[in-house]
Amino acid sequence: MTVTWEEAGWERLAAGVGRCRLPGWDCTVGLVVGGGSALMIDAGSSVAEGARLRTAAQALAGRRVTHLALTHAHFDHVFGASVFAGATVLVAGGLSEVFEGGGEELRADAVRNGLDPRAAENAADILVCPREYVWGPTVLDMDGGPEVQLLATRGHTAHDLAVLVPGSPPVVFCGDLVEESGEPQAGPDAVPAHWPAALDRLLSLGGEDALYVPGHGAVVDAGFVRAQRDALATRFGVS
C-alpha cells in the first residue's frame, strides 16, 4: 500500500481490510486488498463521492479496484459505482430491473432524501450495469487473496448482499441488514418476514469472533447483531 489506512482517513479492521464512514447519510464503504485484486464494497451516494473513493482505494491498494460488490440497490450505496471503470460489479440476483431500467426510481428517492437533483440525475443517467449476479453462497476469486464469501439474502430489501472476509478476525460487511447509528430502516422494498433469518445467516457466516460492519454506524460484534435480530423479530412479529 502506498498510504496507511489512517493517512487515508479509513479505519483498519484486519490485515488488508478497512472501511470508511461517509458524510451525509453516514454510509459505510469497505475495501479488501489481497493477491492481485482489490474489492470495494459499496460506492457512495454520488458520482463525485465515488470518484473520491476510487482515488483513496487506489492509494491504499496500490492498484485499481478490480471488484465492486454493492450490498443493495439504494442510491446512497450505489450512485458512485459508475466511476469504477473496468471493475467486475457484483449484486444480488434479481436486481437486473433496477440497474438496467434507467435508474429513475433511485433518482427520485435520492432527491426525496436530499441529494442535489443535478447530482442525482447525473448518477442515474450513468448508473452502472452489474457484470455478475449472486444467487447463492459464492466464493469470489481474489487472484491469490483471501477467499471472500458473498451471501445473497433478503430483509432490508428483497435483494441484499453480505460479504465475509475470512481472517483474524473475520469481517462481515452487512449492508443495511444491520444498522448501528439508528434503527434499521424498513422501506417499501423491505422483506420483514425474512429479516431475522437473514441476520441468523450472517451470524452463522461470521461466527462469534467476527467484526460486523453495518451499512450505517460503528462496527459491532455478534452480540449486537443478535440483539438487533431479536428486536426486528419483535418489531415485525416474526420468529
PDB file of C-alpha atoms in Angstrom:
ATOM      1  CA  MET A   1       0.000   0.000   0.000  1.00  0.00           C
ATOM      2  CA  THR A   2       1.234   3.481  -0.764  1.00  0.00           C
ATOM      3  CA  VAL A   3      -0.580   5.130   2.176  1.00  0.00           C
ATOM      4  CA  THR A   4      -1.798   3.765   5.504  1.00  0.00           C
ATOM      5  CA  TRP A   5      -5.454   3.373   6.397  1.00  0.00           C
ATOM      6  CA  GLU A   6      -5.094   6.153   8.952  1.00  0.00           C
ATOM      7  CA  GLU A   7      -3.466   8.529   6.475  1.00  0.00           C
ATOM      8  CA  ALA A   8      -6.368   7.958   4.092  1.00  0.00           C
ATOM      9  CA  GLY A   9      -8.942   8.582   6.835  1.00  0.00           C
ATOM     10  CA  TRP A  10     -10.082   4.942   6.877  1.00  0.00           C
ATOM     11  CA  GLU A  11     -10.488   2.505   9.768  1.00  0.00           C
ATOM     12  CA  ARG A  12      -8.334  -0.627   9.566  1.00  0.00           C
ATOM     13  CA  LEU A  13     -10.312  -3.708  10.617  1.00  0.00           C
ATOM     14  CA  ALA A  14      -7.931  -6.586   9.797  1.00  0.00           C
ATOM     15  CA  ALA A  15      -4.956  -7.256   7.555  1.00  0.00           C
ATOM     16  CA  GLY A  16      -5.851  -5.830   4.161  1.00  0.00           C
ATOM     17  CA  VAL A  17      -9.371  -4.884   5.258  1.00  0.00           C
ATOM     18  CA  GLY A  18     -10.709  -1.425   6.103  1.00  0.00           C
ATOM     19  CA  ARG A  19     -13.743   0.748   5.943  1.00  0.00           C
ATOM     20  CA  CYS A  20     -14.712   4.417   5.715  1.00  0.00           C
ATOM     21  CA  ARG A  21     -17.796   6.202   7.063  1.00  0.00           C
ATOM     22  CA  LEU A  22     -19.053   8.792   4.606  1.00  0.00           C
ATOM     23  CA  PRO A  23     -20.600  12.168   5.446  1.00  0.00           C
ATOM     24  CA  GLY A  24     -24.226  12.939   4.769  1.00  0.00           C
ATOM     25  CA  TRP A  25     -26.021   9.625   5.174  1.00  0.00           C
ATOM     26  CA  ASP A  26     -23.269   8.029   7.299  1.00  0.00           C
ATOM     27  CA  CYS A  27     -22.888   5.127   4.875  1.00  0.00           C
ATOM     28  CA  THR A  28     -20.007   2.709   5.220  1.00  0.00           C
ATOM     29  CA  VAL A  29     -17.858   1.567   2.311  1.00  0.00           C
ATOM     30  CA  GLY A  30     -15.293  -1.213   2.598  1.00  0.00           C
ATOM     31  CA  LEU A  31     -12.071  -2.186   0.877  1.00  0.00           C
ATOM     32  CA  VAL A  32     -10.375  -5.600   0.771  1.00  0.00           C
ATOM     33  CA  VAL A  33      -6.841  -5.828  -0.650  1.00  0.00           C
ATOM     34  CA  GLY A  34      -5.139  -9.134  -1.331  1.00  0.00           C
ATOM     35  CA  GLY A  35      -3.311 -11.037  -4.025  1.00  0.00           C
ATOM     36  CA  GLY A  36      -3.608  -9.105  -7.262  1.00  0.00           C
ATOM     37  CA  SER A  37      -7.108  -7.805  -6.522  1.00  0.00           C
ATOM     38  CA  ALA A  38      -8.895  -5.030  -4.681  1.00  0.00           C
ATOM     39  CA  LEU A  39     -12.559  -5.374  -3.709  1.00  0.00           C
ATOM     40  CA  MET A  40     -14.652  -2.290  -2.952  1.00  0.00           C
ATOM     41  CA  ILE A  41     -17.881  -2.763  -1.008  1.00  0.00           C
ATOM     42  CA  ASP A  42     -20.461  -0.107  -1.894  1.00  0.00           C
ATOM     43  CA  ALA A  43     -19.652   3.097  -3.726  1.00  0.00           C
ATOM     44  CA  GLY A  44     -21.180   6.161  -2.112  1.00  0.00           C
ATOM     45  CA  SER A  45     -24.117   8.408  -2.924  1.00  0.00           C
ATOM     46  CA  SER A  46     -22.957  10.360  -5.982  1.00  0.00           C
ATOM     47  CA  VAL A  47     -20.539  10.267  -8.879  1.00  0.00           C
ATOM     48  CA  ALA A  48     -18.304  12.817  -7.134  1.00  0.00           C
ATOM     49  CA  GLU A  49     -18.234  10.766  -3.939  1.00  0.00           C
ATOM     50  CA  GLY A  50     -17.468   7.622  -5.908  1.00  0.00           C
ATOM     51  CA  ALA A  51     -14.553   9.374  -7.592  1.00  0.00           C
ATOM     52  CA  ARG A  52     -13.093  10.354  -4.221  1.00  0.00           C
ATOM     53  CA  LEU A  53     -13.464   6.782  -3.004  1.00  0.00           C
ATOM     54  CA  ARG A  54     -11.793   5.414  -6.125  1.00  0.00           C
ATOM     55  CA  THR A  55      -8.801   7.701  -5.597  1.00  0.00           C
ATOM     56  CA  ALA A  56      -8.494   6.672  -1.941  1.00  0.00           C
ATOM     57  CA  ALA A  57      -8.866   2.971  -2.757  1.00  0.00           C
ATOM     58  CA  GLN A  58      -6.161   3.119  -5.408  1.00  0.00           C
ATOM     59  CA  ALA A  59      -3.804   4.852  -2.988  1.00  0.00           C
ATOM     60  CA  LEU A  60      -4.481   2.233  -0.313  1.00  0.00           C
ATOM     61  CA  ALA A  61      -4.316  -0.800  -2.583  1.00  0.00           C
ATOM     62  CA  GLY A  62      -1.578   0.367  -4.939  1.00  0.00           C
ATOM     63  CA  ARG A  63      -3.771  -0.761  -7.836  1.00  0.00           C
ATOM     64  CA  ARG A  64      -7.161  -0.043  -9.335  1.00  0.00           C
ATOM     65  CA  VAL A  65     -10.278  -1.595  -7.847  1.00  0.00           C
ATOM     66  CA  THR A  66     -10.875  -4.915  -9.617  1.00  0.00           C
ATOM     67  CA  HIS A  67     -14.199  -5.869  -7.996  1.00  0.00           C
ATOM     68  CA  LEU A  68     -17.116  -3.852  -6.656  1.00  0.00           C
ATOM     69  CA  ALA A  69     -19.803  -5.511  -4.517  1.00  0.00           C
ATOM     70  CA  LEU A  70     -22.990  -3.500  -3.986  1.00  0.00           C
ATOM     71  CA  THR A  71     -24.873  -4.581  -0.866  1.00  0.00           C
ATOM     72  CA  HIS A  72     -28.281  -3.385  -2.080  1.00  0.00           C
ATOM     73  CA  ALA A  73     -29.877  -1.030  -4.566  1.00  0.00           C
ATOM     74  CA  HIS A  74     -30.348   2.198  -2.624  1.00  0.00           C
ATOM     75  CA  PHE A  75     -28.891   5.406  -4.005  1.00  0.00           C
ATOM     76  CA  ASP A  76     -26.630   6.144  -1.029  1.00  0.00           C
ATOM     77  CA  HIS A  77     -24.791   2.870  -1.658  1.00  0.00           C
ATOM     78  CA  VAL A  78     -24.688   2.666  -5.463  1.00  0.00           C
ATOM     79  CA  PHE A  79     -24.698   6.107  -7.091  1.00  0.00           C
ATOM     80  CA  GLY A  80     -20.883   6.316  -7.094  1.00  0.00           C
ATOM     81  CA  ALA A  81     -20.441   2.952  -8.808  1.00  0.00           C
ATOM     82  CA  SER A  82     -20.137   4.217 -12.378  1.00  0.00           C
ATOM     83  CA  VAL A  83     -16.632   5.623 -11.781  1.00  0.00           C
ATOM     84  CA  PHE A  84     -15.113   2.182 -11.149  1.00  0.00           C
ATOM     85  CA  ALA A  85     -14.424   1.541 -14.816  1.00  0.00           C
ATOM     86  CA  GLY A  86     -13.246  -1.967 -15.548  1.00  0.00           C
ATOM     87  CA  ALA A  87     -14.239  -3.386 -12.171  1.00  0.00           C
ATOM     88  CA  THR A  88     -16.401  -6.500 -12.018  1.00  0.00           C
ATOM     89  CA  VAL A  89     -19.620  -5.275 -10.402  1.00  0.00           C
ATOM     90  CA  LEU A  90     -21.488  -7.833  -8.288  1.00  0.00           C
ATOM     91  CA  VAL A  91     -25.019  -7.540  -6.916  1.00  0.00           C
ATOM     92  CA  ALA A  92     -27.611  -9.924  -5.520  1.00  0.00           C
ATOM     93  CA  GLY A  93     -29.580 -11.822  -8.117  1.00  0.00           C
ATOM     94  CA  GLY A  94     -32.929 -10.300  -9.045  1.00  0.00           C
ATOM     95  CA  LEU A  95     -31.742  -6.698  -9.364  1.00  0.00           C
ATOM     96  CA  SER A  96     -31.454  -6.519 -13.131  1.00  0.00           C
ATOM     97  CA  GLU A  97     -34.589  -4.377 -13.491  1.00  0.00           C
ATOM     98  CA  VAL A  98     -33.258  -1.789 -11.044  1.00  0.00           C
ATOM     99  CA  PHE A  99     -29.880  -1.385 -12.726  1.00  0.00           C
ATOM    100  CA  GLU A 100     -30.992  -1.831 -16.294  1.00  0.00           C
ATOM    101  CA  GLY A 101     -34.170   0.236 -16.052  1.00  0.00           C
ATOM    102  CA  GLY A 102     -32.579   3.684 -16.230  1.00  0.00           C
ATOM    103  CA  GLY A 103     -32.333   4.442 -12.506  1.00  0.00           C
ATOM    104  CA  GLU A 104     -35.423   6.674 -12.365  1.00  0.00           C
ATOM    105  CA  GLU A 105     -36.688   5.171  -9.116  1.00  0.00           C
ATOM    106  CA  LEU A 106     -33.273   5.626  -7.496  1.00  0.00           C
ATOM    107  CA  ARG A 107     -33.037   9.218  -8.776  1.00  0.00           C
ATOM    108  CA  ALA A 108     -36.426  10.125  -7.317  1.00  0.00           C
ATOM    109  CA  ASP A 109     -35.566   8.518  -3.972  1.00  0.00           C
ATOM    110  CA  ALA A 110     -32.241  10.362  -3.844  1.00  0.00           C
ATOM    111  CA  VAL A 111     -33.917  13.729  -4.406  1.00  0.00           C
ATOM    112  CA  ARG A 112     -36.558  12.968  -1.778  1.00  0.00           C
ATOM    113  CA  ASN A 113     -33.749  12.275   0.679  1.00  0.00           C
ATOM    114  CA  GLY A 114     -31.880  15.498  -0.029  1.00  0.00           C
ATOM    115  CA  LEU A 115     -29.362  14.734  -2.789  1.00  0.00           C
ATOM    116  CA  ASP A 116     -28.867  17.635  -5.203  1.00  0.00           C
ATOM    117  CA  PRO A 117     -31.219  16.989  -8.159  1.00  0.00           C
ATOM    118  CA  ARG A 118     -28.459  17.534 -10.718  1.00  0.00           C
ATOM    119  CA  ALA A 119     -26.152  15.092  -8.934  1.00  0.00           C
ATOM    120  CA  ALA A 120     -28.999  12.563  -8.724  1.00  0.00           C
ATOM    121  CA  GLU A 121     -29.826  12.910 -12.422  1.00  0.00           C
ATOM    122  CA  ASN A 122     -26.184  12.568 -13.410  1.00  0.00           C
ATOM    123  CA  ALA A 123     -25.730   9.407 -11.347  1.00  0.00           C
ATOM    124  CA  ALA A 124     -28.966   7.867 -12.656  1.00  0.00           C
ATOM    125  CA  ASP A 125     -28.025   8.624 -16.259  1.00  0.00           C
ATOM    126  CA  ILE A 126     -24.775   6.658 -15.984  1.00  0.00           C
ATOM    127  CA  LEU A 127     -25.913   4.035 -13.494  1.00  0.00           C
ATOM    128  CA  VAL A 128     -23.605   1.032 -13.565  1.00  0.00           C
ATOM    129  CA  CYS A 129     -24.696  -2.261 -15.111  1.00  0.00           C
ATOM    130  CA  PRO A 130     -23.596  -5.228 -12.977  1.00  0.00           C
ATOM    131  CA  ARG A 131     -21.496  -7.929 -14.603  1.00  0.00           C
ATOM    132  CA  GLU A 132     -22.356 -10.703 -12.165  1.00  0.00           C
ATOM    133  CA  TYR A 133     -25.475 -11.556 -10.184  1.00  0.00           C
ATOM    134  CA  VAL A 134     -25.030 -13.556  -6.982  1.00  0.00           C
ATOM    135  CA  TRP A 135     -27.847 -16.034  -6.375  1.00  0.00           C
ATOM    136  CA  GLY A 136     -26.409 -18.332  -3.721  1.00  0.00           C
ATOM    137  CA  PRO A 137     -23.329 -18.564  -1.471  1.00  0.00           C
ATOM    138  CA  THR A 138     -20.395 -17.655  -3.699  1.00  0.00           C
ATOM    139  CA  VAL A 139     -16.616 -17.506  -3.244  1.00  0.00           C
ATOM    140  CA  LEU A 140     -15.015 -14.567  -5.023  1.00  0.00           C
ATOM    141  CA  ASP A 141     -11.718 -15.212  -6.785  1.00  0.00           C
ATOM    142  CA  MET A 142      -9.335 -12.562  -5.445  1.00  0.00           C
ATOM    143  CA  ASP A 143      -6.352 -13.669  -7.555  1.00  0.00           C
ATOM    144  CA  GLY A 144      -4.415 -15.191  -4.675  1.00  0.00           C
ATOM    145  CA  GLY A 145      -6.033 -13.066  -1.984  1.00  0.00           C
ATOM    146  CA  PRO A 146      -8.468 -14.103   0.760  1.00  0.00           C
ATOM    147  CA  GLU A 147     -11.376 -16.385  -0.176  1.00  0.00           C
ATOM    148  CA  VAL A 148     -14.061 -13.734   0.166  1.00  0.00           C
ATOM    149  CA  GLN A 149     -17.558 -15.169   0.517  1.00  0.00           C
ATOM    150  CA  LEU A 150     -20.674 -13.490  -0.863  1.00  0.00           C
ATOM    151  CA  LEU A 151     -24.117 -14.213   0.531  1.00  0.00           C
ATOM    152  CA  ALA A 152     -27.345 -13.180  -1.198  1.00  0.00           C
ATOM    153  CA  THR A 153     -30.256 -12.839   1.200  1.00  0.00           C
ATOM    154  CA  ARG A 154     -33.252 -10.609   1.919  1.00  0.00           C
ATOM    155  CA  GLY A 155     -34.538  -8.416   4.693  1.00  0.00           C
ATOM    156  CA  HIS A 156     -33.676  -4.734   4.346  1.00  0.00           C
ATOM    157  CA  THR A 157     -34.532  -5.217   0.678  1.00  0.00           C
ATOM    158  CA  ALA A 158     -35.598  -8.188  -1.419  1.00  0.00           C
ATOM    159  CA  HIS A 159     -32.035  -8.470  -2.762  1.00  0.00           C
ATOM    160  CA  ASP A 160     -29.337  -7.900  -0.131  1.00  0.00           C
ATOM    161  CA  LEU A 161     -25.709  -8.939  -0.447  1.00  0.00           C
ATOM    162  CA  ALA A 162     -23.363  -9.570   2.501  1.00  0.00           C
ATOM    163  CA  VAL A 163     -19.598 -10.013   2.245  1.00  0.00           C
ATOM    164  CA  LEU A 164     -17.420 -12.140   4.555  1.00  0.00           C
ATOM    165  CA  VAL A 165     -13.665 -11.625   4.577  1.00  0.00           C
ATOM    166  CA  PRO A 166     -12.008 -14.523   6.427  1.00  0.00           C
ATOM    167  CA  GLY A 167      -9.096 -13.765   8.706  1.00  0.00           C
ATOM    168  CA  SER A 168      -8.229 -12.900  12.259  1.00  0.00           C
ATOM    169  CA  PRO A 169     -10.719 -11.520  12.983  1.00  0.00           C
ATOM    170  CA  PRO A 170     -13.241 -12.354  10.247  1.00  0.00           C
ATOM    171  CA  VAL A 171     -15.046  -9.271   8.935  1.00  0.00           C
ATOM    172  CA  VAL A 172     -18.652  -9.296   7.719  1.00  0.00           C
ATOM    173  CA  PHE A 173     -19.911  -6.356   5.665  1.00  0.00           C
ATOM    174  CA  CYS A 174     -23.648  -6.428   6.341  1.00  0.00           C
ATOM    175  CA  GLY A 175     -25.033  -3.572   4.279  1.00  0.00           C
ATOM    176  CA  ASP A 176     -28.209  -2.182   5.805  1.00  0.00           C
ATOM    177  CA  LEU A 177     -29.251  -5.551   7.177  1.00  0.00           C
ATOM    178  CA  VAL A 178     -27.510  -4.164  10.278  1.00  0.00           C
ATOM    179  CA  GLU A 179     -27.508  -0.524  11.353  1.00  0.00           C
ATOM    180  CA  GLU A 180     -25.814   0.943  14.402  1.00  0.00           C
ATOM    181  CA  SER A 181     -26.356   4.705  14.174  1.00  0.00           C
ATOM    182  CA  GLY A 182     -30.141   4.408  14.108  1.00  0.00           C
ATOM    183  CA  GLU A 183     -32.990   1.936  13.981  1.00  0.00           C
ATOM    184  CA  PRO A 184     -32.885  -0.320  10.892  1.00  0.00           C
ATOM    185  CA  GLN A 185     -34.895   1.299   8.104  1.00  0.00           C
ATOM    186  CA  ALA A 186     -37.691  -0.706   6.500  1.00  0.00           C
ATOM    187  CA  GLY A 187     -38.963   0.921   3.320  1.00  0.00           C
ATOM    188  CA  PRO A 188     -41.490  -0.398   0.807  1.00  0.00           C
ATOM    189  CA  ASP A 189     -38.884  -2.771  -0.657  1.00  0.00           C
ATOM    190  CA  ALA A 190     -38.101  -4.429   2.693  1.00  0.00           C
ATOM    191  CA  VAL A 191     -38.987  -8.067   3.382  1.00  0.00           C
ATOM    192  CA  PRO A 192     -39.607  -8.020   7.151  1.00  0.00           C
ATOM    193  CA  ALA A 193     -40.636 -11.655   7.411  1.00  0.00           C
ATOM    194  CA  HIS A 194     -37.166 -12.730   6.248  1.00  0.00           C
ATOM    195  CA  TRP A 195     -35.056 -10.143   8.096  1.00  0.00           C
ATOM    196  CA  PRO A 196     -34.407 -12.009  11.371  1.00  0.00           C
ATOM    197  CA  ALA A 197     -33.444 -15.150   9.424  1.00  0.00           C
ATOM    198  CA  ALA A 198     -31.051 -13.071   7.324  1.00  0.00           C
ATOM    199  CA  LEU A 199     -29.263 -11.947  10.483  1.00  0.00           C
ATOM    200  CA  ASP A 200     -29.133 -15.562  11.663  1.00  0.00           C
ATOM    201  CA  ARG A 201     -27.334 -16.364   8.411  1.00  0.00           C
ATOM    202  CA  LEU A 202     -24.869 -13.507   8.935  1.00  0.00           C
ATOM    203  CA  LEU A 203     -24.108 -14.771  12.435  1.00  0.00           C
ATOM    204  CA  SER A 204     -23.595 -18.278  11.118  1.00  0.00           C
ATOM    205  CA  LEU A 205     -21.353 -16.932   8.376  1.00  0.00           C
ATOM    206  CA  GLY A 206     -19.127 -14.807  10.596  1.00  0.00           C
ATOM    207  CA  GLY A 207     -19.284 -16.528  13.968  1.00  0.00           C
ATOM    208  CA  GLU A 208     -18.891 -15.132  17.465  1.00  0.00           C
ATOM    209  CA  ASP A 209     -15.473 -13.561  16.945  1.00  0.00           C
ATOM    210  CA  ALA A 210     -16.217 -11.634  13.741  1.00  0.00           C
ATOM    211  CA  LEU A 211     -16.433  -7.894  13.311  1.00  0.00           C
ATOM    212  CA  TYR A 212     -19.780  -6.934  11.788  1.00  0.00           C
ATOM    213  CA  VAL A 213     -19.762  -3.786   9.669  1.00  0.00           C
ATOM    214  CA  PRO A 214     -23.208  -2.159   9.427  1.00  0.00           C
ATOM    215  CA  GLY A 215     -24.376  -0.105   6.498  1.00  0.00           C
ATOM    216  CA  HIS A 216     -24.563   2.910   8.820  1.00  0.00           C
ATOM    217  CA  GLY A 217     -22.701   3.413  12.083  1.00  0.00           C
ATOM    218  CA  ALA A 218     -19.884   1.914  14.126  1.00  0.00           C
ATOM    219  CA  VAL A 219     -18.524  -1.609  13.774  1.00  0.00           C
ATOM    220  CA  VAL A 220     -20.351  -4.046  16.079  1.00  0.00           C
ATOM    221  CA  ASP A 221     -19.973  -7.553  17.462  1.00  0.00           C
ATOM    222  CA  ALA A 222     -22.080 -10.694  17.268  1.00  0.00           C
ATOM    223  CA  GLY A 223     -23.958  -9.757  20.429  1.00  0.00           C
ATOM    224  CA  PHE A 224     -25.167  -6.517  18.861  1.00  0.00           C
ATOM    225  CA  VAL A 225     -26.319  -8.333  15.712  1.00  0.00           C
ATOM    226  CA  ARG A 226     -28.144 -10.921  17.807  1.00  0.00           C
ATOM    227  CA  ALA A 227     -29.893  -8.218  19.841  1.00  0.00           C
ATOM    228  CA  GLN A 228     -30.897  -6.372  16.676  1.00  0.00           C
ATOM    229  CA  ARG A 229     -32.184  -9.631  15.228  1.00  0.00           C
ATOM    230  CA  ASP A 230     -34.401 -10.159  18.268  1.00  0.00           C
ATOM    231  CA  ALA A 231     -35.616  -6.546  18.159  1.00  0.00           C
ATOM    232  CA  LEU A 232     -36.548  -6.904  14.491  1.00  0.00           C
ATOM    233  CA  ALA A 233     -38.384 -10.153  15.192  1.00  0.00           C
ATOM    234  CA  THR A 234     -40.434  -8.383  17.878  1.00  0.00           C
ATOM    235  CA  ARG A 235     -40.975  -5.306  15.715  1.00  0.00           C
ATOM    236  CA  PHE A 236     -42.277  -7.284  12.754  1.00  0.00           C
ATOM    237  CA  GLY A 237     -43.924 -10.114  14.685  1.00  0.00           C
ATOM    238  CA  VAL A 238     -41.819 -12.897  13.192  1.00  0.00           C
ATOM    239  CA  SER A 239     -39.589 -15.542  14.732  1.00  0.00           C
TER     240      SER A 239
END
